[in-house]
Coordinates of C-alpha atoms and ligand atoms in Angstrom, one line a residue:
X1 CA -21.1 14.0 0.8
X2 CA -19.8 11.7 -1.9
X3 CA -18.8 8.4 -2.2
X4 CA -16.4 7.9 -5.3
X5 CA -17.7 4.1 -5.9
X6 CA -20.4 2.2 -4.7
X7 CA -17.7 -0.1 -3.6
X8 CA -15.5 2.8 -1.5
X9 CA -12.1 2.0 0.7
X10 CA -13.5 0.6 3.5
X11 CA -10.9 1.5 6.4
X12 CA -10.5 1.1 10.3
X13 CA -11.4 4.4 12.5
X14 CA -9.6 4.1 16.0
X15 CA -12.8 6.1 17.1
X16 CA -15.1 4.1 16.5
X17 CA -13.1 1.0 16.6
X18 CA -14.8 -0.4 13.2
X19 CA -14.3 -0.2 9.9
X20 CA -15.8 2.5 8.0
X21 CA -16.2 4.1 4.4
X22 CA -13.3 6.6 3.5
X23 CA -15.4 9.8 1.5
X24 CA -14.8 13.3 1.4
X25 CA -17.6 15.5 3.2
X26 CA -16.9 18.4 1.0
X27 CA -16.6 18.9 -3.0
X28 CA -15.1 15.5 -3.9
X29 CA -11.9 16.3 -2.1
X30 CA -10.8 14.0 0.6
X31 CA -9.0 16.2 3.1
X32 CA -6.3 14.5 5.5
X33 CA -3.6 15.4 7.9
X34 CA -0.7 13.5 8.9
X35 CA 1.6 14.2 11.5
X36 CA 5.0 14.3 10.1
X37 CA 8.6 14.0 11.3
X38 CA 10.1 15.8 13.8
X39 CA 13.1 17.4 12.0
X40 CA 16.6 16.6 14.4
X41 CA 18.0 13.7 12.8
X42 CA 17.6 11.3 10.5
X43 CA 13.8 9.5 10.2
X44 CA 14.2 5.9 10.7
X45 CA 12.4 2.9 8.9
X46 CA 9.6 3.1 11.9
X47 CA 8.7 6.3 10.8
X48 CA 8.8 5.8 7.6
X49 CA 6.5 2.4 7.7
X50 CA 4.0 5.0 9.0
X51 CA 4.5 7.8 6.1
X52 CA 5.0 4.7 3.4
X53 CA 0.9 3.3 4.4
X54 CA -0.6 7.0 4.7
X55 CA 0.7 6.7 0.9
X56 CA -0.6 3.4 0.3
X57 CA -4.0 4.9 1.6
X58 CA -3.4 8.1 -0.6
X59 CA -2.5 5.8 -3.6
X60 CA -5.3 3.6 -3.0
X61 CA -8.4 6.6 -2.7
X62 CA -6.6 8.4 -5.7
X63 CA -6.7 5.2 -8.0
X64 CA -10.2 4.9 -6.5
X65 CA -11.4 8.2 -8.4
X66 CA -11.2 10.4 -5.1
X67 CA -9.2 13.6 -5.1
X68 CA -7.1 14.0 -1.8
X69 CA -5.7 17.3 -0.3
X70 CA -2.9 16.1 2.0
X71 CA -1.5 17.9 4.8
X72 CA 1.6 16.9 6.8
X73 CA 3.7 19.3 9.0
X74 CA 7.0 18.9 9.7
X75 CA 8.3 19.6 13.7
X76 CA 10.6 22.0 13.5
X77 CA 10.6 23.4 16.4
X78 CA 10.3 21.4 20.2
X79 CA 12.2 19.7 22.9
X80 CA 14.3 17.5 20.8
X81 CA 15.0 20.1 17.6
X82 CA 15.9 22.7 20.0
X83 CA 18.4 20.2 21.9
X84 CA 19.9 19.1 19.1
X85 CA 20.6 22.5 17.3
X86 CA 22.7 23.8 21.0
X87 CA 24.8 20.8 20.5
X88 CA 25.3 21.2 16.8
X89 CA 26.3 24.8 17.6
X90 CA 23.9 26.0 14.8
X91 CA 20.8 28.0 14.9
X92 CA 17.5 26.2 14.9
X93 CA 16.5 26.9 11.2
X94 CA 19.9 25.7 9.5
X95 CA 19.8 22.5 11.9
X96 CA 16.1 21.6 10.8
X97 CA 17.0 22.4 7.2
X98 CA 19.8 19.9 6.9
X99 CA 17.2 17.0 8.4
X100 CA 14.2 18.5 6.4
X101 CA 16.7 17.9 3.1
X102 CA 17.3 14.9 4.3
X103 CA 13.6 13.8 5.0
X104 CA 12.4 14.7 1.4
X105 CA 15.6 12.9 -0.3
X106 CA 14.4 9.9 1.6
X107 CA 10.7 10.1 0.6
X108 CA 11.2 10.8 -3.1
X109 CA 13.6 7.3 -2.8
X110 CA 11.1 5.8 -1.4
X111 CA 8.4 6.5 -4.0
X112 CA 6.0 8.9 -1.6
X113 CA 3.5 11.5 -3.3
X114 CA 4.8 14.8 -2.1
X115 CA 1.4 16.3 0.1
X116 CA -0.2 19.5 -1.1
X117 CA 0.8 21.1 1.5
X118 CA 3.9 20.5 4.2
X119 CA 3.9 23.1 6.8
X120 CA 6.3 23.8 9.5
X121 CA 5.3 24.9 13.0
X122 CA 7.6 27.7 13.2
X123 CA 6.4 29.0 10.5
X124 CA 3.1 29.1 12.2
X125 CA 3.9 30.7 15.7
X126 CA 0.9 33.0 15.1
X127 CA -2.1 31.1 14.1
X128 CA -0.8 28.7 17.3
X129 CA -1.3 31.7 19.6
X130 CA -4.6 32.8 18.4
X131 CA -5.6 29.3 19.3
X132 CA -4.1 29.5 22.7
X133 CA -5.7 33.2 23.3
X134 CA -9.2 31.4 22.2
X135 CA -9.0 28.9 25.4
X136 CA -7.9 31.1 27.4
X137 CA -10.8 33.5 26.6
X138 CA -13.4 30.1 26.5
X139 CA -11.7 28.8 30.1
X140 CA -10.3 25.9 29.1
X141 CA -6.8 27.2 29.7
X142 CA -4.7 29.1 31.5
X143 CA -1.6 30.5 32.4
X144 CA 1.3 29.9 35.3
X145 CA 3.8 32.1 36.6
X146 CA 6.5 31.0 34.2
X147 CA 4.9 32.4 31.4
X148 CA 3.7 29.1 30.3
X149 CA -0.2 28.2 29.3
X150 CA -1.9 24.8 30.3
X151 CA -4.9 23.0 28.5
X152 CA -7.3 22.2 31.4
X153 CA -8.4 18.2 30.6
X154 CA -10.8 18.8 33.0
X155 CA -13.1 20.9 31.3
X156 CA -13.5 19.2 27.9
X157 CA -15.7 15.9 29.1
X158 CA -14.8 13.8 25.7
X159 CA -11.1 14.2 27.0
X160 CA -9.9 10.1 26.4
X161 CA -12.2 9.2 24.2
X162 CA -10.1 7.9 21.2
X163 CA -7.9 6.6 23.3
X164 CA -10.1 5.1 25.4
X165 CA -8.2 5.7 28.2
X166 CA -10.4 6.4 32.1
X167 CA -9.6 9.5 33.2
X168 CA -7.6 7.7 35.9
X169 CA -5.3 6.4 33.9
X170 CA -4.6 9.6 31.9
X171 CA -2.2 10.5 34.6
X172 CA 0.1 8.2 34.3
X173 CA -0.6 8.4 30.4
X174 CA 0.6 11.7 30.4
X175 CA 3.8 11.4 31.4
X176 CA 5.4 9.4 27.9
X177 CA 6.3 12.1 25.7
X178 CA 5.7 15.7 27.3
X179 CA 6.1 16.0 30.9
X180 CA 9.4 14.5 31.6
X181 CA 11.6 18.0 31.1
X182 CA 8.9 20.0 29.4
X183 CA 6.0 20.9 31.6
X184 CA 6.3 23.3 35.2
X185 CA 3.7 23.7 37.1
X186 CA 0.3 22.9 36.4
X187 CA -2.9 22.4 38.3
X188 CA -3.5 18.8 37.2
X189 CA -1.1 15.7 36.1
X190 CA -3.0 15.3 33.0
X191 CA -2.5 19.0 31.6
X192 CA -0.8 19.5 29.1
X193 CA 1.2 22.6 27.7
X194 CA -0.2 24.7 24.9
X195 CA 2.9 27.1 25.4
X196 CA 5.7 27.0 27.4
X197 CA 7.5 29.9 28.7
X198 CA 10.9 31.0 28.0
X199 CA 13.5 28.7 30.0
X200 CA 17.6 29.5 29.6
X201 CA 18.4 26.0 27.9
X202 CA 16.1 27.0 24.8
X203 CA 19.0 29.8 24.0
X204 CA 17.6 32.0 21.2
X205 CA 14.3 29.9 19.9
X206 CA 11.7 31.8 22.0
X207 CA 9.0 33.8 20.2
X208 CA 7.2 37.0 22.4
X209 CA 3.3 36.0 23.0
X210 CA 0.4 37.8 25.3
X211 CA 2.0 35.3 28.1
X212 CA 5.7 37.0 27.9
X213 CA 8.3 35.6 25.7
X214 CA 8.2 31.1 25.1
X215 CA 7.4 28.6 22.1
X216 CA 4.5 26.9 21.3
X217 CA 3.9 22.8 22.4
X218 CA 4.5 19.9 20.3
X219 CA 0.5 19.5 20.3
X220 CA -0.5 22.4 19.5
X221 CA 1.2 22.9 16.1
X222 CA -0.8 20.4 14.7
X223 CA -3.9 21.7 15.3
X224 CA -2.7 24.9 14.2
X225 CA -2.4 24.0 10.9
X226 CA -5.1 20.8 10.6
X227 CA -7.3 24.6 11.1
X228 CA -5.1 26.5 8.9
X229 CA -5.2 24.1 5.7
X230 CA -8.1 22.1 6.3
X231 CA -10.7 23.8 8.4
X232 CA -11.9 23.1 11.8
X233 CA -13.9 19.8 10.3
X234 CA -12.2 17.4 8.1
X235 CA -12.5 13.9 6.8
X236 CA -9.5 12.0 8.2
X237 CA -6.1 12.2 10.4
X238 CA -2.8 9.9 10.6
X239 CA -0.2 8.8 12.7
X240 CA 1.8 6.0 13.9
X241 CA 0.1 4.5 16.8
X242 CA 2.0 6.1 19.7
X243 CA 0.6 9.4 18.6
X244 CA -3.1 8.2 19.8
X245 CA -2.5 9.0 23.3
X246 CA -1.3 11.8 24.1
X247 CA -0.6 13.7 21.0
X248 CA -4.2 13.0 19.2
X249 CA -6.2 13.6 22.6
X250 CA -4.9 16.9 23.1
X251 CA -5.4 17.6 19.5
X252 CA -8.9 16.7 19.6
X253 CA -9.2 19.0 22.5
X254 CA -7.5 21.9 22.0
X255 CA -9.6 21.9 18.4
X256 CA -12.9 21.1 19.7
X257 CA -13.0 23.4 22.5
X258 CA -11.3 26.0 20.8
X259 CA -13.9 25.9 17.1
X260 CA -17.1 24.5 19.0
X261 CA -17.2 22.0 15.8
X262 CA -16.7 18.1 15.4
X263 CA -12.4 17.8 14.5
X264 CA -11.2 15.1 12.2
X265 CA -14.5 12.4 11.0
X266 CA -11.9 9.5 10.8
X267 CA -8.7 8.5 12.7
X268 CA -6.3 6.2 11.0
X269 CA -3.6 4.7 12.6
X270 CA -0.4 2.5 12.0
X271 CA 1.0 0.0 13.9
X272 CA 4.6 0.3 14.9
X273 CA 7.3 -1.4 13.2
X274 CA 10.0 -3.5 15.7
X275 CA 13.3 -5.1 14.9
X276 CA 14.3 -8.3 15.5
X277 CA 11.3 -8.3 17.8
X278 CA 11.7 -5.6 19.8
X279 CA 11.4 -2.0 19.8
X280 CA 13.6 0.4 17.7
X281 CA 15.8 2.1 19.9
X282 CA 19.4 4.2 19.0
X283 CA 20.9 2.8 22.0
X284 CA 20.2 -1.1 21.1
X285 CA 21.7 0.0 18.2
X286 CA 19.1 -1.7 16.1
X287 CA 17.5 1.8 14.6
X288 CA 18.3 1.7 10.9
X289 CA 17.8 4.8 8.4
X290 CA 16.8 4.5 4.9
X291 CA 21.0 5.0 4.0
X292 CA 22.2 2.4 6.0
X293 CA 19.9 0.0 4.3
X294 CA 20.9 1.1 1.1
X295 CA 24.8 1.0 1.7
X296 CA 24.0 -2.7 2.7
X297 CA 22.6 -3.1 -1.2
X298 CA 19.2 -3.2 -1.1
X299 CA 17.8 -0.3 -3.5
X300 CA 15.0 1.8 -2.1
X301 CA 12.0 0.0 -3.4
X302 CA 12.8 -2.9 -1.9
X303 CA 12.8 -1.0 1.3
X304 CA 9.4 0.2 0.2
X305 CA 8.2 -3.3 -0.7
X306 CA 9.5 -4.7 3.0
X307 CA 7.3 -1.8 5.1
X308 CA 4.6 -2.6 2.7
X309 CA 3.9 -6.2 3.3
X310 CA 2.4 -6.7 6.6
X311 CA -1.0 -5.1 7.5
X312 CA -1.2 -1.6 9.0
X313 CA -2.7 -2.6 12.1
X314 CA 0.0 -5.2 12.9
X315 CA 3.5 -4.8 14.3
X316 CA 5.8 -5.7 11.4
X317 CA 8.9 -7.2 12.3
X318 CA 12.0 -5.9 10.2
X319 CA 14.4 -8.7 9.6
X320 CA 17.6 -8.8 7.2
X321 CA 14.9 -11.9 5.6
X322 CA 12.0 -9.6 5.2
X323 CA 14.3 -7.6 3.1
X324 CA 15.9 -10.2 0.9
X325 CA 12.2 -11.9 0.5
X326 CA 11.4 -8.4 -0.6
X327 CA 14.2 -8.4 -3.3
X328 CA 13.2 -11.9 -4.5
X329 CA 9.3 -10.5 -4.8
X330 CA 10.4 -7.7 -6.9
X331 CA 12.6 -9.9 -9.0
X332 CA 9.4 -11.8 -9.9
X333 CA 7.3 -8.9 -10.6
X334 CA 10.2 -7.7 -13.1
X335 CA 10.1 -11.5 -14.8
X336 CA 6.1 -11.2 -15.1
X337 CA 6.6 -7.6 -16.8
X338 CA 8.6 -9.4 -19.3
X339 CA 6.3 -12.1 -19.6
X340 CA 3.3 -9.5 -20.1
X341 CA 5.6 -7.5 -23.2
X342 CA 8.0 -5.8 -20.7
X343 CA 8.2 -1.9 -21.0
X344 CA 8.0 0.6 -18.2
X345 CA 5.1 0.8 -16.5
X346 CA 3.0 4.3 -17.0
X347 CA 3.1 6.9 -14.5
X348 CA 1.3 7.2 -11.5
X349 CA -0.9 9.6 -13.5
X350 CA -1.6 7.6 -16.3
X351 CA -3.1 4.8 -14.2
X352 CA -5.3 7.2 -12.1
X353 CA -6.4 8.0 -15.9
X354 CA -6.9 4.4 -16.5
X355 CA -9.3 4.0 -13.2
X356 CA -9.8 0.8 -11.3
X357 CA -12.6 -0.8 -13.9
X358 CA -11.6 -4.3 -15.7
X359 CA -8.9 -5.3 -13.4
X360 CA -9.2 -9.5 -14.9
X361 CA -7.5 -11.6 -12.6
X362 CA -6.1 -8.9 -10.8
X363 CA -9.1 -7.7 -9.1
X364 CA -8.9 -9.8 -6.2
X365 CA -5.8 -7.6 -5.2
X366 CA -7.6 -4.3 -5.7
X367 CA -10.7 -5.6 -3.8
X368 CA -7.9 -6.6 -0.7
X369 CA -6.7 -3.2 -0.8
X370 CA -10.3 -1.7 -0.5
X371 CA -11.1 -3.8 2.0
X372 CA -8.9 -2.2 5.3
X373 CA -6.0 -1.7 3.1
X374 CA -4.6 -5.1 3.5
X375 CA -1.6 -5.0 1.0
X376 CA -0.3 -8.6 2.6
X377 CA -3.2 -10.2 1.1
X378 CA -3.2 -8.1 -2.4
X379 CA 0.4 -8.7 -2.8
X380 CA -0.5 -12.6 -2.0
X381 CA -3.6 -12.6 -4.6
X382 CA -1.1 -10.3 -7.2
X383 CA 1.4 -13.4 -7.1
X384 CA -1.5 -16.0 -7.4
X385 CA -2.8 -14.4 -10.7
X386 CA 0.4 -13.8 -12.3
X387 CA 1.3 -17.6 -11.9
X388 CA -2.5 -18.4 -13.6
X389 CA -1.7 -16.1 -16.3
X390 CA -1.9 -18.1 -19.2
X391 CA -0.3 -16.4 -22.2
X392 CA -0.7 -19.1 -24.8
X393 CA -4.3 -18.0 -25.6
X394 CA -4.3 -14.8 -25.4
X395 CA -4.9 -12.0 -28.2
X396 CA -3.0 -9.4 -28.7
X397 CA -5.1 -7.0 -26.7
X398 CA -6.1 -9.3 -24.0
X399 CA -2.4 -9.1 -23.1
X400 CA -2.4 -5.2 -23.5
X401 CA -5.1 -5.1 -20.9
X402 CA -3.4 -7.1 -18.5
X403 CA -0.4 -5.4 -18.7
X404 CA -2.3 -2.1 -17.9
X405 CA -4.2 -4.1 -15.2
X406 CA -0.9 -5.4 -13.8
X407 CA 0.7 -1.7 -14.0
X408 CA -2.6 0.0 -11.9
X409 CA -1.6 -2.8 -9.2
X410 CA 1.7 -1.5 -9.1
X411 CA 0.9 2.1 -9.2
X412 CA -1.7 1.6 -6.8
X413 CA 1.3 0.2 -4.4
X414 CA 3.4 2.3 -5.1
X415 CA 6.1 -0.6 -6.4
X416 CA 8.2 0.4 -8.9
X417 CA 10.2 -2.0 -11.3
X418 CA 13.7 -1.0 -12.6
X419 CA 13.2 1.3 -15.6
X420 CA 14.3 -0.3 -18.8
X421 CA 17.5 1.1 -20.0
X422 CA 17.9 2.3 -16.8
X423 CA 21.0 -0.2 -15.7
X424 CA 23.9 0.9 -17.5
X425 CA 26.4 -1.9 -18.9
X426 CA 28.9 -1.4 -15.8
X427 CA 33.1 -2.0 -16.2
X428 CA 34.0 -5.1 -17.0
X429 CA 36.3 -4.5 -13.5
X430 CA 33.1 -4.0 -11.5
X431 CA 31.5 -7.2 -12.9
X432 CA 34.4 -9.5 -12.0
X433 CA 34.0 -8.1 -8.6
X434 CA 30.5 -8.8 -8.0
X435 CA 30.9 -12.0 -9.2
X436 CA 33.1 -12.9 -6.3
X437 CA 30.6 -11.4 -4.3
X438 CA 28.1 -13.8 -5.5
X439 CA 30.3 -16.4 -4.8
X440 CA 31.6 -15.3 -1.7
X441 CA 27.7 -15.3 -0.6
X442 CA 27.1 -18.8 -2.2
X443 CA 29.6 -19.4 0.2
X444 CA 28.6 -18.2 3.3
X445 CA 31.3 -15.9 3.2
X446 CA 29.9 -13.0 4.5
X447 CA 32.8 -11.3 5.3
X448 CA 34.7 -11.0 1.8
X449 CA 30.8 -11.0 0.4
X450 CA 30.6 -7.8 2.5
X451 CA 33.8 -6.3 1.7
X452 CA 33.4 -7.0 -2.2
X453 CA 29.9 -4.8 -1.4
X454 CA 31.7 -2.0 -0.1
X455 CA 34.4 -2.2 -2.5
X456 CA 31.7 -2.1 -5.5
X457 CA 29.9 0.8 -3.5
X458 CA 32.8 2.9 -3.1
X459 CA 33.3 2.3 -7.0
X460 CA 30.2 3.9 -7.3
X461 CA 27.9 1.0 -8.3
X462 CA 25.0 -0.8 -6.0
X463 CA 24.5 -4.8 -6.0
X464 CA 21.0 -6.4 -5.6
X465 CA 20.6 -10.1 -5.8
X466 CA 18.3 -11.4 -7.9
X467 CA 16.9 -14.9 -8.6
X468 CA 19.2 -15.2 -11.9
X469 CA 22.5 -13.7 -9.8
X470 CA 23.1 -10.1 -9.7
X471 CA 22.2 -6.5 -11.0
X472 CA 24.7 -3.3 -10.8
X473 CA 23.0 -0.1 -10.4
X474 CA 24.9 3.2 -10.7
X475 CA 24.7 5.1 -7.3
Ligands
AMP1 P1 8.3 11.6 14.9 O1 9.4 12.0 13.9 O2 8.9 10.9 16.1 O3 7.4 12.7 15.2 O4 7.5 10.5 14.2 C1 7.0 10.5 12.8 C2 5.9 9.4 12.6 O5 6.5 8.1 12.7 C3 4.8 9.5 13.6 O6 3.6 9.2 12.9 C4 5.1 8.3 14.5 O7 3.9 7.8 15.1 C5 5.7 7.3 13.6 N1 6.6 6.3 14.2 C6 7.5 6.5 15.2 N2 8.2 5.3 15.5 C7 7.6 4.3 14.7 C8 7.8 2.9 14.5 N3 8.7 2.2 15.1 N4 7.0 2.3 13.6 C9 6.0 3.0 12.9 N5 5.8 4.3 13.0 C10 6.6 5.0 13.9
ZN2 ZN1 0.4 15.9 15.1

């Protein structure tokens, strides 16, 4: 066991329901699985408020001096891929492909480290078997006459635990993501599938198993490949909070009945993110991707900097506000680079070099982010030391290291300001036109404000506000 500082992350476990030190069991090298997207459409801003704090939380044990080996699948193969790829009228593996594409060109605009390893389930039919021919062979499975195989919930006592749900409630539990058109027969409510077996509406995605020809369950990919890349013990595992019950109780018990051996040591889990105060839904039509937010103007980061600033463990509400307070935050962490010499900040790499040591008056916002990862009140006590910074008497390397301090802050979040040299002088044609903009918004006009937008857009050129007017960004 090691701890990387006397003064670790210190982070909520579901489990345990307390907060608890983050360290790495094995070799210095904190090993964590995150359940990732399921690949049939686009991944909205919920999902991605999820996989923008497991990066937060990567950032933060990184800059911390811990090494991380980061897991997260990617669904490519279930009730909803398999849907989707029949009404397409493409085959399952060029229909995932287009939303995996589309999934990584999102998270590279939105800052995210790239895990070690991102494994898809289909590309792991045969370690997912061998765990379903283990429980079958240990009796806490079996088959129907379908062809499928069911987990028996009944024979693993600890089944409910992280959920903390009574084993009469698991029934009714059960029934939010996998039962409604995925499960046949099975000897109690509360089972779950482990593999399904062949059914005419899958058309061609069926793979041949000991149990006659089917596809694996949503559940059981992850522990598949928590096994396959991590081991059967490991220090921590992620979702969004839905994923607690049932997808994490099944995990936990198709693993620990299968290995014999304690699963993940720490559960960490994010709270969802609504809109306009309600849940995200395609047919309220109030479920926004990462592109329609940028064809409205605002650039990625700011995105980035809107999921960031609530707490993980409370439901953030996404507002049109939240977005343009995020703008206006960023705007003033650009104006504080100038004031502190200006320049692009170093890599991400560069401040991992630096280490977390000497912060100044920015250590109050790295101690927030140790403490439970609460970025609302680092990015509160980031503003509060920028406005105390007093330049006047200062020496030359004073202001170098709070310029490096300031940059590990941003690192550590993940914000990143406008590269210098980056915004290209744009037409003097474009200008004149987001000038009306501007003053079709000083307005009110948000009609002719919005068309100017998608006039400049189609010109090839993004619009941000910022406290001093505008900025043009080349698409
Ligand atoms: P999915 O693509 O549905 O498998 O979900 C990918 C990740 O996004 C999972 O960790 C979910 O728990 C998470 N997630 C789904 N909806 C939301 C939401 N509205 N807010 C935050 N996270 C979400
Ligand atoms: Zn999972």
């Amino acid at each position: 066991m090691s701890d990387a500082k006397e003064n670790g992350l210190f982070l909520q476990d579901t489990m345990s329901r307390s907060k608890s030190k983050v360290f790495a069991e094995k070799e210095d090298l904190l090993r964590f699985y995150c359940c990732g997207p399921t690949v049939y459409g686009a991944a909205h801003i919920g999902n991605f408020r999820t996989f923008v704090a497991q990066d937060l939380f990567r950032r933060v044990t990184e800059c911390n001096g811990l090494k991380t080996l980061h897991v997260r699948n990617l669904t490519d193969v279930d009730d909803k891929t398999i849907r989707g790829s029949i009404k397409a009228g493409q085959g399952l593996k060029k229909f995932t492909d287009h939303w995996k594409d589309r999934f990584h060109n999102d998270c590279s605009a939105l800052g995210l480290l790239k895990p070690h390893v991102e494994p898809s389930a289909v590309a792991h039919i045969a370690q997912q078997i061998q765990l379903v021919e283990n429980l079958l062979k240990l009796g806490h499975a079996y088959t129907s006459e379908d062809g499928s195989v069911y987990f028996r919930i009944s024979s693993f006592g600890e089944y409910g635990k992280l959920s903390k749900l009574k084993s009469r409630d698991l029934s009714t539990g059960a029934s939010r993501r996998t039962t409604v058109d995925d499960e046949y027969s099975k000897e109690s409510l509360g089972d779950f599938a482990l593999w399904k077996g062949r059914r005419p509406e899958d058309g061609d995605n069926f793979w041949e198993s000991p149990w006659g020809q089917g596809r694996p369950g949503w559940h059981l990919e992850c522990s598949a490949m928590c096994r396959e890349y991590l081991g059967d013990s490991f220090d921590l595992h992620s979702g969004g909070e839905d994923l607690v019950f049932p997808h994490h109780e099944n995990e936990i018990a198709q693993s620990i009945c299968s290995s014999g051996k304690p699963f993940a040591r720490h559960w960490f889990h994010i709270a969802h993110l609504m809109v306009d105060g309600g849940k995200m839904s395609k047919s309220l039509g109030n479920m926004y991707t990462l592109d329609d937010l940028t064809n409205k103007g605002y650039a990625p980061e700011v995105v980035r900097y809107a999921l960031l600033s609530g707490h993980y463990r409370q439901p953030l509400n996404f507002t049109f506000s939240s977005l343009e307070a995020a703008r206006s935050a960023i705007g003033k962490l650009l104006q504080a680079n100038n004031l502190l010499g200006g320049g692009d900040s170093p890599s991400y790499e560069d401040s991992l070099a630096r280490g977390s040591s000497e912060l100044g008056p920015f250590n109050a916002s790295w101690e927030a982010l140790l403490d439970d990862l609460n970025a609302p009140k680092a990015l509160g006590a980031l503003f509060s030391a920028i406005k105390k910074i007093d330049l006047a008497g200062l020496m030359g390397n004073e202001k170098d290291n709070l310029r490096s301090s300031f940059w590990f802050i941003l690192n550590a979040f993940g914000i990143c300001l406008p590269k210098v040299g980056a915004i290209k002088d744009p037409p003097t044609k474009i200008k004149v036109l987001a000038e009306k903009r501007l003053q079709a918004r000083l307005a009110k006009n948000w009609a002719d404000a919005d068309k100017h937008r998608e006039k400049l857009n189609e010109a090839g050129w993004l619009v941000r506000d910022v406290p001093s007017g505008f900025e043009l960004i080349p698409k």
